Amino acid sequence: MIRLTPEQSEQASQHPRGVECQAEGSEQTFVIMDAGIAEEMRRAFYRKESHESLTRAIDDMQSGRTMSVDEAETRLRDEMGFTSRSAT
């Protein structure tokens, strides 16, 4: 963990939703924020991502874009480079 200077700590405390900062000699921007808020944002993102994924899956099912479990397994094994079940 990186310890903030007293001045940096004061700035972070005054801006709990985040303070943009940049390291000397770097063009990269970082954000220092309260860890609790960062966790809330992470959870909200995953909820939204899960909801969108389920919505797409339901749309696919309703449109007839489905495959059997065996087809899905074969496709996954091919994509991941695993041997087929029949070869084992």
mmCIF file of N, CA and C in Angstrom:
data_model
loop_
_atom_site.group_PDB
_atom_site.id
_atom_site.type_symbol
_atom_site.label_atom_id
_atom_site.label_comp_id
_atom_site.label_asym_id
_atom_site.label_seq_id
_atom_site.Cartn_x
_atom_site.Cartn_y
_atom_site.Cartn_z
ATOM 1 N N MET A 1 0.848 -1.168 0.000
ATOM 2 C CA MET A 1 0.000 0.000 0.000
ATOM 3 C C MET A 1 0.895 1.232 0.000
ATOM 4 N N ILE A 2 0.514 2.219 -0.769
ATOM 5 C CA ILE A 2 1.250 3.479 -0.815
ATOM 6 C C ILE A 2 0.655 4.423 0.219
ATOM 7 N N ARG A 3 1.499 4.989 1.041
ATOM 8 C CA ARG A 3 1.051 5.947 2.062
ATOM 9 C C ARG A 3 1.035 7.346 1.470
ATOM 10 N N LEU A 4 -0.057 8.057 1.680
ATOM 11 C CA LEU A 4 -0.172 9.427 1.200
ATOM 12 C C LEU A 4 0.497 10.388 2.171
ATOM 13 N N THR A 5 0.963 11.491 1.629
ATOM 14 C CA THR A 5 1.491 12.549 2.489
ATOM 15 C C THR A 5 0.305 13.194 3.205
ATOM 16 N N PRO A 6 0.543 13.937 4.270
ATOM 17 C CA PRO A 6 -0.566 14.627 4.936
ATOM 18 C C PRO A 6 -1.359 15.521 3.973
ATOM 19 N N GLU A 7 -0.667 16.209 3.072
ATOM 20 C CA GLU A 7 -1.344 17.075 2.096
ATOM 21 C C GLU A 7 -2.233 16.248 1.158
ATOM 22 N N GLN A 8 -1.714 15.117 0.682
ATOM 23 C CA GLN A 8 -2.493 14.250 -0.196
ATOM 24 C C GLN A 8 -3.692 13.663 0.542
ATOM 25 N N SER A 9 -3.486 13.283 1.783
ATOM 26 C CA SER A 9 -4.584 12.744 2.594
ATOM 27 C C SER A 9 -5.690 13.770 2.758
ATOM 28 N N GLU A 10 -5.315 15.013 2.979
ATOM 29 C CA GLU A 10 -6.293 16.098 3.128
ATOM 30 C C GLU A 10 -7.099 16.268 1.843
ATOM 31 N N GLN A 11 -6.418 16.265 0.705
ATOM 32 C CA GLN A 11 -7.108 16.401 -0.582
ATOM 33 C C GLN A 11 -8.063 15.231 -0.817
ATOM 34 N N ALA A 12 -7.605 14.026 -0.528
ATOM 35 C CA ALA A 12 -8.446 12.844 -0.718
ATOM 36 C C ALA A 12 -9.666 12.897 0.193
ATOM 37 N N SER A 13 -9.489 13.359 1.421
ATOM 38 C CA SER A 13 -10.607 13.463 2.368
ATOM 39 C C SER A 13 -11.629 14.493 1.916
ATOM 40 N N GLN A 14 -11.174 15.558 1.283
ATOM 41 C CA GLN A 14 -12.077 16.610 0.821
ATOM 42 C C GLN A 14 -12.830 16.216 -0.450
ATOM 43 N N HIS A 15 -12.341 15.202 -1.157
ATOM 44 C CA HIS A 15 -12.950 14.762 -2.415
ATOM 45 C C HIS A 15 -13.132 13.243 -2.387
ATOM 46 N N PRO A 16 -14.071 12.739 -1.583
ATOM 47 C CA PRO A 16 -14.214 11.288 -1.428
ATOM 48 C C PRO A 16 -14.567 10.547 -2.719
ATOM 49 N N ARG A 17 -15.123 11.247 -3.690
ATOM 50 C CA ARG A 17 -15.462 10.584 -4.953
ATOM 51 C C ARG A 17 -14.270 10.483 -5.896
ATOM 52 N N GLY A 18 -13.143 11.028 -5.477
ATOM 53 C CA GLY A 18 -11.924 10.844 -6.254
ATOM 54 C C GLY A 18 -11.156 12.113 -6.527
ATOM 55 N N VAL A 19 -9.851 11.984 -6.492
ATOM 56 C CA VAL A 19 -8.935 13.062 -6.832
ATOM 57 C C VAL A 19 -8.044 12.534 -7.948
ATOM 58 N N GLU A 20 -8.031 13.227 -9.081
ATOM 59 C CA GLU A 20 -7.138 12.829 -10.161
ATOM 60 C C GLU A 20 -5.733 13.285 -9.825
ATOM 61 N N CYS A 21 -4.762 12.435 -10.101
ATOM 62 C CA CYS A 21 -3.371 12.786 -9.833
ATOM 63 C C CYS A 21 -2.480 12.161 -10.901
ATOM 64 N N GLN A 22 -1.266 12.675 -10.962
ATOM 65 C CA GLN A 22 -0.318 12.210 -11.955
ATOM 66 C C GLN A 22 1.055 12.103 -11.298
ATOM 67 N N ALA A 23 1.748 11.010 -11.550
ATOM 68 C CA ALA A 23 3.088 10.824 -10.997
ATOM 69 C C ALA A 23 4.083 11.670 -11.781
ATOM 70 N N GLU A 24 5.111 12.136 -11.104
ATOM 71 C CA GLU A 24 6.151 12.907 -11.790
ATOM 72 C C GLU A 24 6.765 12.066 -12.894
ATOM 73 N N GLY A 25 6.931 12.690 -14.053
ATOM 74 C CA GLY A 25 7.542 11.993 -15.183
ATOM 75 C C GLY A 25 6.610 11.043 -15.899
ATOM 76 N N SER A 26 5.323 11.105 -15.610
ATOM 77 C CA SER A 26 4.357 10.198 -16.229
ATOM 78 C C SER A 26 3.196 10.994 -16.806
ATOM 79 N N GLU A 27 2.666 10.512 -17.908
ATOM 80 C CA GLU A 27 1.472 11.119 -18.497
ATOM 81 C C GLU A 27 0.217 10.377 -18.039
ATOM 82 N N GLN A 28 0.403 9.297 -17.321
ATOM 83 C CA GLN A 28 -0.715 8.470 -16.861
ATOM 84 C C GLN A 28 -1.452 9.161 -15.718
ATOM 85 N N THR A 29 -2.789 9.128 -15.775
ATOM 86 C CA THR A 29 -3.611 9.728 -14.728
ATOM 87 C C THR A 29 -4.137 8.640 -13.806
ATOM 88 N N PHE A 30 -4.071 8.895 -12.518
ATOM 89 C CA PHE A 30 -4.569 7.975 -11.504
ATOM 90 C C PHE A 30 -5.682 8.669 -10.732
ATOM 91 N N VAL A 31 -6.520 7.896 -10.081
ATOM 92 C CA VAL A 31 -7.577 8.462 -9.244
ATOM 93 C C VAL A 31 -7.450 7.866 -7.854
ATOM 94 N N ILE A 32 -7.377 8.727 -6.856
ATOM 95 C CA ILE A 32 -7.375 8.291 -5.462
ATOM 96 C C ILE A 32 -8.779 8.529 -4.943
ATOM 97 N N MET A 33 -9.402 7.463 -4.427
ATOM 98 C CA MET A 33 -10.758 7.613 -3.904
ATOM 99 C C MET A 33 -10.984 6.692 -2.727
ATOM 100 N N ASP A 34 -12.034 6.956 -2.000
ATOM 101 C CA ASP A 34 -12.425 6.129 -0.871
ATOM 102 C C ASP A 34 -12.677 4.702 -1.367
ATOM 103 N N ALA A 35 -12.094 3.720 -0.707
ATOM 104 C CA ALA A 35 -12.222 2.324 -1.133
ATOM 105 C C ALA A 35 -13.668 1.852 -1.115
ATOM 106 N N GLY A 36 -14.468 2.344 -0.180
ATOM 107 C CA GLY A 36 -15.877 1.955 -0.120
ATOM 108 C C GLY A 36 -16.637 2.394 -1.355
ATOM 109 N N ILE A 37 -16.348 3.595 -1.836
ATOM 110 C CA ILE A 37 -17.002 4.090 -3.046
ATOM 111 C C ILE A 37 -16.537 3.295 -4.261
ATOM 112 N N ALA A 38 -15.254 2.978 -4.318
ATOM 113 C CA ALA A 38 -14.734 2.174 -5.427
ATOM 114 C C ALA A 38 -15.417 0.809 -5.455
ATOM 115 N N GLU A 39 -15.630 0.207 -4.291
ATOM 116 C CA GLU A 39 -16.304 -1.092 -4.222
ATOM 117 C C GLU A 39 -17.756 -0.978 -4.668
ATOM 118 N N GLU A 40 -18.448 0.084 -4.264
ATOM 119 C CA GLU A 40 -19.831 0.306 -4.718
ATOM 120 C C GLU A 40 -19.885 0.421 -6.239
ATOM 121 N N MET A 41 -18.945 1.153 -6.809
ATOM 122 C CA MET A 41 -18.897 1.312 -8.263
ATOM 123 C C MET A 41 -18.654 -0.032 -8.946
ATOM 124 N N ARG A 42 -17.750 -0.827 -8.391
ATOM 125 C CA ARG A 42 -17.448 -2.149 -8.947
ATOM 126 C C ARG A 42 -18.690 -3.035 -8.929
ATOM 127 N N ARG A 43 -19.400 -3.029 -7.807
ATOM 128 C CA ARG A 43 -20.624 -3.840 -7.703
ATOM 129 C C ARG A 43 -21.684 -3.380 -8.697
ATOM 130 N N ALA A 44 -21.864 -2.065 -8.814
ATOM 131 C CA ALA A 44 -22.856 -1.523 -9.752
ATOM 132 C C ALA A 44 -22.507 -1.915 -11.184
ATOM 133 N N PHE A 45 -21.232 -1.863 -11.518
ATOM 134 C CA PHE A 45 -20.796 -2.247 -12.861
ATOM 135 C C PHE A 45 -21.122 -3.711 -13.134
ATOM 136 N N TYR A 46 -20.797 -4.595 -12.195
ATOM 137 C CA TYR A 46 -21.055 -6.016 -12.404
ATOM 138 C C TYR A 46 -22.547 -6.323 -12.455
ATOM 139 N N ARG A 47 -23.356 -5.622 -11.654
ATOM 140 C CA ARG A 47 -24.814 -5.809 -11.733
ATOM 141 C C ARG A 47 -25.318 -5.417 -13.114
ATOM 142 N N LYS A 48 -24.870 -4.272 -13.603
ATOM 143 C CA LYS A 48 -25.286 -3.789 -14.921
ATOM 144 C C LYS A 48 -24.829 -4.757 -16.003
ATOM 145 N N GLU A 49 -23.582 -5.196 -15.909
ATOM 146 C CA GLU A 49 -23.037 -6.130 -16.892
ATOM 147 C C GLU A 49 -23.817 -7.445 -16.877
ATOM 148 N N SER A 50 -24.140 -7.960 -15.696
ATOM 149 C CA SER A 50 -24.905 -9.206 -15.580
ATOM 150 C C SER A 50 -26.301 -9.036 -16.153
ATOM 151 N N HIS A 51 -26.945 -7.913 -15.838
ATOM 152 C CA HIS A 51 -28.295 -7.646 -16.339
ATOM 153 C C HIS A 51 -28.294 -7.590 -17.869
ATOM 154 N N GLU A 52 -27.326 -6.892 -18.444
ATOM 155 C CA GLU A 52 -27.244 -6.789 -19.902
ATOM 156 C C GLU A 52 -26.993 -8.154 -20.536
ATOM 157 N N SER A 53 -26.154 -8.958 -19.914
ATOM 158 C CA SER A 53 -25.861 -10.290 -20.429
ATOM 159 C C SER A 53 -27.103 -11.174 -20.399
ATOM 160 N N LEU A 54 -27.842 -11.121 -19.295
ATOM 161 C CA LEU A 54 -29.076 -11.910 -19.200
ATOM 162 C C LEU A 54 -30.118 -11.432 -20.203
ATOM 163 N N THR A 55 -30.220 -10.135 -20.401
ATOM 164 C CA THR A 55 -31.162 -9.588 -21.380
ATOM 165 C C THR A 55 -30.826 -10.090 -22.780
ATOM 166 N N ARG A 56 -29.533 -10.084 -23.136
ATOM 167 C CA ARG A 56 -29.121 -10.604 -24.448
ATOM 168 C C ARG A 56 -29.443 -12.093 -24.567
ATOM 169 N N ALA A 57 -29.215 -12.851 -23.507
ATOM 170 C CA ALA A 57 -29.495 -14.291 -23.535
ATOM 171 C C ALA A 57 -30.983 -14.552 -23.730
ATOM 172 N N ILE A 58 -31.821 -13.804 -23.041
ATOM 173 C CA ILE A 58 -33.274 -13.965 -23.191
ATOM 174 C C ILE A 58 -33.693 -13.600 -24.607
ATOM 175 N N ASP A 59 -33.148 -12.508 -25.140
ATOM 176 C CA ASP A 59 -33.450 -12.119 -26.526
ATOM 177 C C ASP A 59 -33.047 -13.224 -27.494
ATOM 178 N N ASP A 60 -31.866 -13.814 -27.282
ATOM 179 C CA ASP A 60 -31.409 -14.914 -28.136
ATOM 180 C C ASP A 60 -32.368 -16.096 -28.065
ATOM 181 N N MET A 61 -32.780 -16.462 -26.858
ATOM 182 C CA MET A 61 -33.704 -17.594 -26.696
ATOM 183 C C MET A 61 -35.026 -17.315 -27.394
ATOM 184 N N GLN A 62 -35.563 -16.119 -27.213
ATOM 185 C CA GLN A 62 -36.846 -15.776 -27.818
ATOM 186 C C GLN A 62 -36.758 -15.702 -29.339
ATOM 187 N N SER A 63 -35.568 -15.438 -29.865
ATOM 188 C CA SER A 63 -35.374 -15.361 -31.314
ATOM 189 C C SER A 63 -34.955 -16.701 -31.903
ATOM 190 N N GLY A 64 -34.869 -17.720 -31.058
ATOM 191 C CA GLY A 64 -34.512 -19.047 -31.542
ATOM 192 C C GLY A 64 -33.023 -19.268 -31.730
ATOM 193 N N ARG A 65 -32.202 -18.355 -31.242
ATOM 194 C CA ARG A 65 -30.749 -18.515 -31.358
ATOM 195 C C ARG A 65 -30.254 -19.294 -30.142
ATOM 196 N N THR A 66 -30.410 -20.606 -30.218
ATOM 197 C CA THR A 66 -30.003 -21.470 -29.106
ATOM 198 C C THR A 66 -29.156 -22.618 -29.644
ATOM 199 N N MET A 67 -28.526 -23.346 -28.738
ATOM 200 C CA MET A 67 -27.789 -24.553 -29.107
ATOM 201 C C MET A 67 -27.896 -25.540 -27.952
ATOM 202 N N SER A 68 -27.686 -26.785 -28.264
ATOM 203 C CA SER A 68 -27.756 -27.816 -27.227
ATOM 204 C C SER A 68 -26.531 -27.716 -26.323
ATOM 205 N N VAL A 69 -26.614 -28.382 -25.187
ATOM 206 C CA VAL A 69 -25.482 -28.405 -24.259
ATOM 207 C C VAL A 69 -24.278 -29.056 -24.931
ATOM 208 N N ASP A 70 -24.515 -30.123 -25.690
ATOM 209 C CA ASP A 70 -23.414 -30.796 -26.385
ATOM 210 C C ASP A 70 -22.739 -29.870 -27.397
ATOM 211 N N GLU A 71 -23.552 -29.104 -28.142
ATOM 212 C CA GLU A 71 -22.986 -28.149 -29.100
ATOM 213 C C GLU A 71 -22.159 -27.083 -28.379
ATOM 214 N N ALA A 72 -22.693 -26.592 -27.270
ATOM 215 C CA ALA A 72 -21.990 -25.566 -26.501
ATOM 216 C C ALA A 72 -20.670 -26.110 -25.959
ATOM 217 N N GLU A 73 -20.700 -27.347 -25.463
ATOM 218 C CA GLU A 73 -19.477 -27.950 -24.922
ATOM 219 C C GLU A 73 -18.431 -28.130 -26.018
ATOM 220 N N THR A 74 -18.850 -28.617 -27.178
ATOM 221 C CA THR A 74 -17.925 -28.802 -28.299
ATOM 222 C C THR A 74 -17.311 -27.473 -28.717
ATOM 223 N N ARG A 75 -18.143 -26.460 -28.825
ATOM 224 C CA ARG A 75 -17.664 -25.132 -29.215
ATOM 225 C C ARG A 75 -16.663 -24.588 -28.188
ATOM 226 N N LEU A 76 -16.990 -24.724 -26.912
ATOM 227 C CA LEU A 76 -16.108 -24.242 -25.853
ATOM 228 C C LEU A 76 -14.782 -24.995 -25.854
ATOM 229 N N ARG A 77 -14.847 -26.316 -26.007
ATOM 230 C CA ARG A 77 -13.618 -27.110 -26.044
ATOM 231 C C ARG A 77 -12.733 -26.691 -27.219
ATOM 232 N N ASP A 78 -13.356 -26.454 -28.380
ATOM 233 C CA ASP A 78 -12.592 -26.015 -29.551
ATOM 234 C C ASP A 78 -11.943 -24.657 -29.299
ATOM 235 N N GLU A 79 -12.720 -23.713 -28.764
ATOM 236 C CA GLU A 79 -12.208 -22.362 -28.522
ATOM 237 C C GLU A 79 -11.090 -22.353 -27.481
ATOM 238 N N MET A 80 -11.185 -23.243 -26.485
ATOM 239 C CA MET A 80 -10.193 -23.273 -25.412
ATOM 240 C C MET A 80 -9.021 -24.211 -25.720
ATOM 241 N N GLY A 81 -9.116 -24.941 -26.833
ATOM 242 C CA GLY A 81 -8.034 -25.832 -27.217
ATOM 243 C C GLY A 81 -8.013 -27.149 -26.464
ATOM 244 N N PHE A 82 -9.147 -27.532 -25.868
ATOM 245 C CA PHE A 82 -9.230 -28.806 -25.162
ATOM 246 C C PHE A 82 -9.568 -29.910 -26.152
ATOM 247 N N THR A 83 -9.165 -31.127 -25.796
ATOM 248 C CA THR A 83 -9.528 -32.255 -26.648
ATOM 249 C C THR A 83 -11.016 -32.528 -26.515
ATOM 250 N N SER A 84 -11.579 -33.110 -27.554
ATOM 251 C CA SER A 84 -13.011 -33.415 -27.505
ATOM 252 C C SER A 84 -13.240 -34.582 -26.564
ATOM 253 N N ARG A 85 -14.443 -34.681 -26.062
ATOM 254 C CA ARG A 85 -14.765 -35.778 -25.133
ATOM 255 C C ARG A 85 -14.603 -37.130 -25.793
ATOM 256 N N SER A 86 -14.951 -37.214 -27.060
ATOM 257 C CA SER A 86 -14.866 -38.501 -27.753
ATOM 258 C C SER A 86 -13.418 -38.963 -27.899
ATOM 259 N N ALA A 87 -12.465 -38.030 -27.832
ATOM 260 C CA ALA A 87 -11.045 -38.381 -27.955
ATOM 261 C C ALA A 87 -10.446 -38.830 -26.631
ATOM 262 N N THR A 88 -11.186 -38.626 -25.521
ATOM 263 C CA THR A 88 -10.630 -39.007 -24.216
ATOM 264 C C THR A 88 -11.086 -40.369 -23.791
#
